[in-house]
């Protein structure tokens, strides 16, 4: 990841983009922003952030990230709801990775809800 661009794909540095959310200096204002920050958390190995932003009803007690997988790029394919005025939203995305030298991708349609005023990941649809 270059210091000029965040892994989430937005044109800001990690420190000024997803890093702020990971450090707790800001919160996601939209479901898409939370999705982007969660993808980046996978990329930088921040399991604590992933657990903090996962709905408690579906969250695992712990999360072990595979260090052999390197997340490389995120494509947002579609969003519904999830804005500053919504309480629910979905994000369909494609995440690109390299696993032991082999490129791959996964696609998911994720659901997000507001819990105590903050966006959280509620699971795959």
CSV table of N, CA and C in Angstrom, one decimal:
chain,number,residue,atom,x,y,z
A,1,UNK,N,0.9,-1.2,0.0
A,1,UNK,CA,0.0,0.0,0.0
A,1,UNK,C,0.9,1.2,0.0
A,2,UNK,N,0.7,2.1,-0.9
A,2,UNK,CA,1.5,3.3,-1.0
A,2,UNK,C,1.0,4.3,0.0
A,3,UNK,N,1.9,5.2,0.5
A,3,UNK,CA,1.5,6.2,1.5
A,3,UNK,C,0.5,7.2,0.9
A,4,UNK,N,0.4,7.2,-0.5
A,4,UNK,CA,-0.5,8.1,-1.1
A,4,UNK,C,-2.0,7.7,-1.2
A,5,UNK,N,-2.2,6.3,-1.1
A,5,UNK,CA,-3.5,5.9,-1.3
A,5,UNK,C,-3.9,4.8,-0.3
A,6,UNK,N,-5.1,4.8,0.2
A,6,UNK,CA,-5.6,3.8,1.2
A,6,UNK,C,-5.9,2.6,0.4
A,7,UNK,N,-5.8,1.4,1.0
A,7,UNK,CA,-6.1,0.1,0.4
A,7,UNK,C,-7.6,0.1,0.0
A,8,UNK,N,-8.5,0.8,0.6
A,8,UNK,CA,-9.9,0.8,0.3
A,8,UNK,C,-10.2,1.3,-1.0
A,9,UNK,N,-9.3,2.0,-1.7
A,9,UNK,CA,-9.5,2.5,-3.0
A,9,UNK,C,-9.8,4.0,-3.1
A,10,UNK,N,-10.0,4.7,-2.0
A,10,UNK,CA,-10.3,6.1,-2.0
A,10,UNK,C,-8.9,6.9,-2.1
A,11,UNK,N,-9.0,8.1,-2.7
A,11,UNK,CA,-7.7,8.8,-3.0
A,11,UNK,C,-7.2,9.6,-1.7
A,12,UNK,N,-7.0,8.9,-0.7
A,12,UNK,CA,-6.4,9.5,0.6
A,12,UNK,C,-5.4,8.5,1.1
A,13,UNK,N,-4.5,8.9,2.0
A,13,UNK,CA,-3.5,8.0,2.6
A,13,UNK,C,-4.3,7.2,3.7
A,14,UNK,N,-3.7,6.1,4.0
A,14,UNK,CA,-4.3,5.2,5.0
A,14,UNK,C,-4.5,6.0,6.3
A,15,UNK,N,-3.5,6.8,6.7
A,15,UNK,CA,-3.5,7.6,7.9
A,15,UNK,C,-4.7,8.5,8.0
A,16,UNK,N,-5.0,9.1,6.8
A,16,UNK,CA,-6.1,10.1,6.7
A,16,UNK,C,-7.5,9.5,6.4
A,17,UNK,N,-7.5,8.2,6.0
A,17,UNK,CA,-8.7,7.5,5.5
A,17,UNK,C,-9.1,6.5,6.5
A,18,UNK,N,-8.9,5.2,6.2
A,18,UNK,CA,-9.3,4.1,7.1
A,18,UNK,C,-8.6,4.1,8.4
A,19,UNK,N,-7.3,4.6,8.4
A,19,UNK,CA,-6.6,4.6,9.7
A,19,UNK,C,-7.3,5.4,10.8
A,20,UNK,N,-7.9,6.5,10.4
A,20,UNK,CA,-8.7,7.2,11.5
A,20,UNK,C,-9.8,6.4,12.1
A,21,UNK,N,-10.4,5.6,11.3
A,21,UNK,CA,-11.5,4.7,11.8
A,21,UNK,C,-10.9,3.6,12.7
A,22,UNK,N,-9.8,3.0,12.2
A,22,UNK,CA,-9.1,1.9,12.9
A,22,UNK,C,-8.6,2.4,14.3
A,23,UNK,N,-8.1,3.6,14.3
A,23,UNK,CA,-7.6,4.2,15.6
A,23,UNK,C,-8.7,4.7,16.5
A,24,UNK,N,-9.9,4.7,16.0
A,24,UNK,CA,-11.0,5.2,16.9
A,24,UNK,C,-11.1,6.7,16.9
A,25,UNK,N,-10.5,7.4,15.9
A,25,UNK,CA,-10.5,8.9,15.9
A,25,UNK,C,-11.7,9.4,15.1
A,26,UNK,N,-12.4,8.5,14.4
A,26,UNK,CA,-13.6,8.8,13.6
A,26,UNK,C,-14.4,7.5,13.5
A,27,UNK,N,-15.7,7.7,13.1
A,27,UNK,CA,-16.6,6.5,12.9
A,27,UNK,C,-17.1,6.6,11.5
A,28,UNK,N,-17.4,5.5,10.9
A,28,UNK,CA,-18.0,5.4,9.5
A,28,UNK,C,-19.3,6.1,9.5
A,29,UNK,N,-19.5,7.0,8.5
A,29,UNK,CA,-20.8,7.7,8.4
A,29,UNK,C,-21.8,7.0,7.5
A,30,UNK,N,-21.3,6.1,6.7
A,30,UNK,CA,-22.1,5.3,5.7
A,30,UNK,C,-21.7,3.9,5.8
A,31,UNK,N,-22.6,3.0,5.3
A,31,UNK,CA,-22.4,1.6,5.3
A,31,UNK,C,-21.2,1.3,4.3
A,32,UNK,N,-21.1,2.0,3.2
A,32,UNK,CA,-20.0,1.8,2.3
A,32,UNK,C,-18.7,2.2,2.9
A,33,UNK,N,-18.6,3.3,3.7
A,33,UNK,CA,-17.4,3.7,4.4
A,33,UNK,C,-17.0,2.6,5.4
A,34,UNK,N,-18.0,2.0,6.1
A,34,UNK,CA,-17.6,0.9,7.0
A,34,UNK,C,-17.1,-0.3,6.2
A,35,UNK,N,-17.7,-0.6,5.1
A,35,UNK,CA,-17.3,-1.7,4.3
A,35,UNK,C,-15.8,-1.5,3.9
A,36,UNK,N,-15.5,-0.3,3.4
A,36,UNK,CA,-14.2,0.0,2.9
A,36,UNK,C,-13.2,-0.1,4.1
A,37,UNK,N,-13.5,0.4,5.2
A,37,UNK,CA,-12.6,0.3,6.4
A,37,UNK,C,-12.4,-1.1,6.9
A,38,UNK,N,-13.5,-1.9,6.7
A,38,UNK,CA,-13.3,-3.3,7.1
A,38,UNK,C,-12.4,-4.1,6.2
A,39,UNK,N,-12.6,-3.8,4.9
A,39,UNK,CA,-11.7,-4.4,3.9
A,39,UNK,C,-10.2,-4.1,4.2
A,40,UNK,N,-10.0,-2.8,4.5
A,40,UNK,CA,-8.7,-2.3,4.8
A,40,UNK,C,-8.2,-3.0,6.1
A,41,UNK,N,-9.0,-3.2,7.1
A,41,UNK,CA,-8.6,-3.8,8.3
A,41,UNK,C,-8.2,-5.3,8.0
A,42,UNK,N,-8.8,-6.0,7.1
A,42,UNK,CA,-8.3,-7.3,6.7
A,42,UNK,C,-6.9,-7.1,6.1
A,43,UNK,N,-6.7,-6.1,5.3
A,43,UNK,CA,-5.4,-5.9,4.6
A,43,UNK,C,-4.3,-5.5,5.6
A,44,UNK,N,-4.6,-4.8,6.6
A,44,UNK,CA,-3.5,-4.4,7.6
A,44,UNK,C,-3.5,-5.3,8.8
A,45,UNK,N,-4.4,-6.3,8.8
A,45,UNK,CA,-4.4,-7.3,9.9
A,45,UNK,C,-5.0,-6.8,11.2
A,46,UNK,N,-5.9,-5.9,11.2
A,46,UNK,CA,-6.6,-5.3,12.4
A,46,UNK,C,-7.8,-6.1,12.8
A,47,UNK,N,-7.6,-7.3,13.4
A,47,UNK,CA,-8.7,-8.1,13.8
A,47,UNK,C,-9.6,-7.4,14.8
A,48,UNK,N,-9.0,-6.6,15.7
A,48,UNK,CA,-9.8,-6.0,16.8
A,48,UNK,C,-10.8,-5.0,16.2
A,49,UNK,N,-10.4,-4.3,15.1
A,49,UNK,CA,-11.4,-3.4,14.5
A,49,UNK,C,-12.5,-4.2,13.8
A,50,UNK,N,-12.2,-5.3,13.2
A,50,UNK,CA,-13.2,-6.1,12.5
A,50,UNK,C,-14.2,-6.6,13.6
A,51,UNK,N,-13.7,-7.1,14.7
A,51,UNK,CA,-14.6,-7.5,15.8
A,51,UNK,C,-15.5,-6.4,16.3
A,52,UNK,N,-14.9,-5.2,16.5
A,52,UNK,CA,-15.6,-4.0,17.1
A,52,UNK,C,-16.7,-3.6,16.1
A,53,UNK,N,-16.5,-3.8,14.8
A,53,UNK,CA,-17.5,-3.3,13.9
A,53,UNK,C,-18.4,-4.4,13.3
A,54,UNK,N,-18.5,-5.5,14.1
A,54,UNK,CA,-19.3,-6.7,13.7
A,54,UNK,C,-20.5,-6.7,14.7
A,55,UNK,N,-21.7,-6.9,14.2
A,55,UNK,CA,-22.9,-6.9,15.1
A,55,UNK,C,-22.7,-8.1,16.1
A,56,UNK,N,-22.9,-7.8,17.4
A,56,UNK,CA,-22.7,-8.8,18.4
A,56,UNK,C,-23.6,-10.1,18.2
A,57,UNK,N,-24.7,-9.9,17.6
A,57,UNK,CA,-25.6,-11.1,17.4
A,57,UNK,C,-24.9,-12.2,16.4
A,58,UNK,N,-24.0,-11.8,15.6
A,58,UNK,CA,-23.4,-12.7,14.6
A,58,UNK,C,-21.9,-12.8,14.7
A,59,UNK,N,-21.3,-12.0,15.6
A,59,UNK,CA,-19.9,-11.9,15.7
A,59,UNK,C,-19.3,-13.2,16.4
A,60,UNK,N,-18.1,-13.6,15.9
A,60,UNK,CA,-17.4,-14.6,16.5
A,60,UNK,C,-16.7,-14.1,17.8
A,61,UNK,N,-16.3,-15.0,18.7
A,61,UNK,CA,-15.6,-14.6,19.9
A,61,UNK,C,-14.2,-14.1,19.6
A,62,UNK,N,-13.6,-14.7,18.5
A,62,UNK,CA,-12.3,-14.2,18.1
A,62,UNK,C,-12.2,-14.4,16.6
A,63,UNK,N,-11.2,-13.8,16.1
A,63,UNK,CA,-11.0,-13.8,14.6
A,63,UNK,C,-9.5,-14.0,14.3
A,64,UNK,N,-9.2,-15.1,13.7
A,64,UNK,CA,-7.8,-15.3,13.3
A,64,UNK,C,-7.6,-15.0,11.8
A,65,UNK,N,-6.9,-14.0,11.4
A,65,UNK,CA,-6.7,-13.7,10.0
A,65,UNK,C,-5.5,-14.5,9.4
A,66,UNK,N,-5.7,-15.0,8.2
A,66,UNK,CA,-4.7,-15.8,7.5
A,66,UNK,C,-3.6,-14.8,7.0
A,67,UNK,N,-2.5,-14.9,7.5
A,67,UNK,CA,-1.4,-14.0,7.1
A,67,UNK,C,-0.8,-14.4,5.8
A,68,UNK,N,-1.2,-15.5,5.2
A,68,UNK,CA,-0.7,-15.8,3.9
A,68,UNK,C,-1.6,-15.2,2.8
A,69,UNK,N,-2.7,-14.6,3.2
A,69,UNK,CA,-3.6,-13.9,2.2
A,69,UNK,C,-3.3,-12.4,2.2
A,70,UNK,N,-3.0,-11.8,1.1
A,70,UNK,CA,-2.7,-10.4,1.0
A,70,UNK,C,-3.9,-9.8,0.2
A,71,UNK,N,-4.6,-8.9,0.8
A,71,UNK,CA,-5.8,-8.3,0.2
A,71,UNK,C,-5.2,-7.1,-0.7
A,72,UNK,N,-5.6,-7.0,-1.9
A,72,UNK,CA,-5.0,-6.1,-2.9
A,72,UNK,C,-5.9,-5.0,-3.4
A,73,UNK,N,-7.2,-5.3,-3.5
A,73,UNK,CA,-8.0,-4.3,-4.2
A,73,UNK,C,-9.5,-4.5,-3.9
A,74,UNK,N,-10.3,-3.5,-3.8
A,74,UNK,CA,-11.7,-3.6,-3.5
A,74,UNK,C,-12.5,-2.9,-4.6
A,75,UNK,N,-13.5,-3.6,-5.0
A,75,UNK,CA,-14.5,-3.0,-6.0
A,75,UNK,C,-15.8,-2.9,-5.3
A,76,UNK,N,-16.4,-1.7,-5.3
A,76,UNK,CA,-17.8,-1.6,-4.8
A,76,UNK,C,-18.7,-1.8,-6.0
A,77,UNK,N,-19.6,-2.8,-6.0
A,77,UNK,CA,-20.4,-3.1,-7.2
A,77,UNK,C,-21.8,-2.5,-7.1
A,78,UNK,N,-22.3,-2.4,-5.9
A,78,UNK,CA,-23.7,-1.8,-5.7
A,78,UNK,C,-23.9,-1.5,-4.2
A,79,UNK,N,-24.6,-0.4,-3.9
A,79,UNK,CA,-25.0,-0.1,-2.6
A,79,UNK,C,-26.5,0.2,-2.6
A,80,UNK,N,-27.2,-0.1,-1.5
A,80,UNK,CA,-28.5,0.3,-1.3
A,80,UNK,C,-28.6,0.8,0.2
A,81,UNK,N,-29.4,1.9,0.3
A,81,UNK,CA,-29.5,2.5,1.7
A,81,UNK,C,-28.1,2.9,2.2
A,82,UNK,N,-28.0,2.8,3.5
A,82,UNK,CA,-26.6,2.9,4.1
A,82,UNK,C,-26.1,4.3,4.2
A,83,UNK,N,-26.9,5.3,3.9
A,83,UNK,CA,-26.4,6.7,3.9
A,83,UNK,C,-26.5,7.3,5.4
A,84,UNK,N,-26.2,8.5,5.5
A,84,UNK,CA,-26.3,9.1,6.9
A,84,UNK,C,-27.7,9.2,7.4
A,85,UNK,N,-28.7,9.1,6.5
A,85,UNK,CA,-30.1,9.1,7.0
A,85,UNK,C,-30.8,7.8,7.1
A,86,UNK,N,-30.1,6.7,6.8
A,86,UNK,CA,-30.6,5.3,6.8
A,86,UNK,C,-30.2,4.6,8.1
A,87,UNK,N,-31.0,3.6,8.4
A,87,UNK,CA,-30.6,2.7,9.6
A,87,UNK,C,-30.1,1.3,9.1
A,88,UNK,N,-30.3,1.0,7.8
A,88,UNK,CA,-29.8,-0.2,7.2
A,88,UNK,C,-29.3,0.1,5.8
A,89,UNK,N,-28.4,-0.8,5.4
A,89,UNK,CA,-27.9,-0.7,4.0
A,89,UNK,C,-27.2,-2.0,3.6
A,90,UNK,N,-27.0,-2.1,2.3
A,90,UNK,CA,-26.2,-3.2,1.8
A,90,UNK,C,-25.1,-2.7,0.9
A,91,UNK,N,-24.1,-3.5,0.8
A,91,UNK,CA,-23.0,-3.2,-0.1
A,91,UNK,C,-22.6,-4.5,-0.8
A,92,UNK,N,-22.6,-4.5,-2.1
A,92,UNK,CA,-22.2,-5.7,-2.8
A,92,UNK,C,-20.8,-5.3,-3.3
A,93,UNK,N,-19.8,-6.2,-3.1
A,93,UNK,CA,-18.4,-5.9,-3.4
A,93,UNK,C,-17.7,-7.1,-3.9
A,94,UNK,N,-16.6,-6.8,-4.6
A,94,UNK,CA,-15.6,-7.8,-5.0
A,94,UNK,C,-14.3,-7.5,-4.4
A,95,UNK,N,-13.7,-8.4,-3.6
A,95,UNK,CA,-12.4,-8.2,-3.0
A,95,UNK,C,-11.4,-9.1,-3.7
A,96,UNK,N,-10.3,-8.4,-4.1
A,96,UNK,CA,-9.2,-9.1,-4.7
A,96,UNK,C,-8.1,-9.4,-3.7
A,97,UNK,N,-7.4,-10.6,-3.9
A,97,UNK,CA,-6.4,-11.0,-3.0
A,97,UNK,C,-5.4,-11.8,-3.7
A,98,UNK,N,-4.3,-12.1,-3.0
A,98,UNK,CA,-3.2,-13.0,-3.4
A,98,UNK,C,-3.0,-14.0,-2.3
A,99,UNK,N,-3.2,-15.3,-2.6
A,99,UNK,CA,-3.0,-16.3,-1.6
A,99,UNK,C,-1.9,-17.3,-2.0
A,100,UNK,N,-0.7,-17.2,-1.3
A,100,UNK,CA,0.4,-18.0,-1.7
A,100,UNK,C,0.8,-17.9,-3.1
A,101,UNK,N,0.8,-16.6,-3.6
A,101,UNK,CA,1.3,-16.3,-4.9
A,101,UNK,C,0.2,-16.4,-6.0
A,102,UNK,N,-1.0,-16.9,-5.6
A,102,UNK,CA,-2.1,-17.0,-6.6
A,102,UNK,C,-3.1,-16.0,-6.4
A,103,UNK,N,-3.5,-15.2,-7.5
A,103,UNK,CA,-4.5,-14.2,-7.3
A,103,UNK,C,-5.9,-14.9,-7.2
A,104,UNK,N,-6.8,-14.2,-6.5
A,104,UNK,CA,-8.1,-14.7,-6.4
A,104,UNK,C,-9.1,-13.5,-6.1
A,105,UNK,N,-10.3,-13.8,-6.1
A,105,UNK,CA,-11.3,-12.8,-5.7
A,105,UNK,C,-12.5,-13.4,-5.0
A,106,UNK,N,-13.1,-12.7,-4.2
A,106,UNK,CA,-14.4,-13.1,-3.6
A,106,UNK,C,-15.4,-12.0,-3.7
A,107,UNK,N,-16.7,-12.4,-3.9
A,107,UNK,CA,-17.7,-11.4,-4.0
A,107,UNK,C,-18.7,-11.7,-2.9
A,108,UNK,N,-19.2,-10.6,-2.3
A,108,UNK,CA,-20.2,-10.8,-1.2
A,108,UNK,C,-21.2,-9.6,-1.3
A,109,UNK,N,-22.4,-9.9,-0.8
A,109,UNK,CA,-23.4,-8.9,-0.7
A,109,UNK,C,-23.6,-8.8,0.9
A,110,UNK,N,-23.1,-7.7,1.5
A,110,UNK,CA,-23.1,-7.6,2.9
A,110,UNK,C,-24.2,-6.7,3.4
A,111,UNK,N,-24.7,-7.0,4.6
A,111,UNK,CA,-25.8,-6.2,5.2
A,111,UNK,C,-25.2,-5.4,6.4
A,112,UNK,N,-25.6,-4.1,6.5
A,112,UNK,CA,-25.1,-3.3,7.6
A,112,UNK,C,-26.3,-2.6,8.3
A,113,UNK,N,-26.2,-2.5,9.6
A,113,UNK,CA,-27.2,-1.8,10.3
A,113,UNK,C,-26.6,-0.8,11.3
A,114,UNK,N,-27.4,0.1,11.8
A,114,UNK,CA,-26.9,1.0,12.8
A,114,UNK,C,-27.2,0.4,14.2
A,115,UNK,N,-26.2,0.4,15.0
A,115,UNK,CA,-26.4,-0.1,16.4
A,115,UNK,C,-25.9,0.9,17.3
A,116,UNK,N,-26.7,1.5,18.2
A,116,UNK,CA,-26.3,2.6,19.1
A,116,UNK,C,-25.7,3.7,18.3
A,117,UNK,N,-26.3,4.0,17.1
A,117,UNK,CA,-25.9,5.1,16.3
A,117,UNK,C,-24.7,4.9,15.4
A,118,UNK,N,-24.1,3.7,15.4
A,118,UNK,CA,-22.9,3.4,14.6
A,118,UNK,C,-23.2,2.3,13.6
A,119,UNK,N,-22.6,2.3,12.5
A,119,UNK,CA,-22.7,1.3,11.5
A,119,UNK,C,-21.9,0.1,11.9
A,120,UNK,N,-22.6,-1.1,11.8
A,120,UNK,CA,-21.9,-2.4,12.1
A,120,UNK,C,-22.2,-3.4,11.0
A,121,UNK,N,-21.3,-4.3,10.7
A,121,UNK,CA,-21.5,-5.4,9.8
A,121,UNK,C,-22.5,-6.4,10.4
A,122,UNK,N,-23.6,-6.7,9.7
A,122,UNK,CA,-24.6,-7.6,10.2
A,122,UNK,C,-24.5,-9.0,9.5
A,123,UNK,N,-23.7,-9.2,8.5
A,123,UNK,CA,-23.5,-10.5,7.9
A,123,UNK,C,-23.8,-10.4,6.4
A,124,UNK,N,-23.5,-11.6,5.8
A,124,UNK,CA,-23.7,-11.7,4.3
A,124,UNK,C,-25.1,-12.0,4.0
A,125,UNK,N,-25.6,-11.6,2.9
A,125,UNK,CA,-27.0,-11.9,2.5
A,125,UNK,C,-27.0,-13.2,1.7
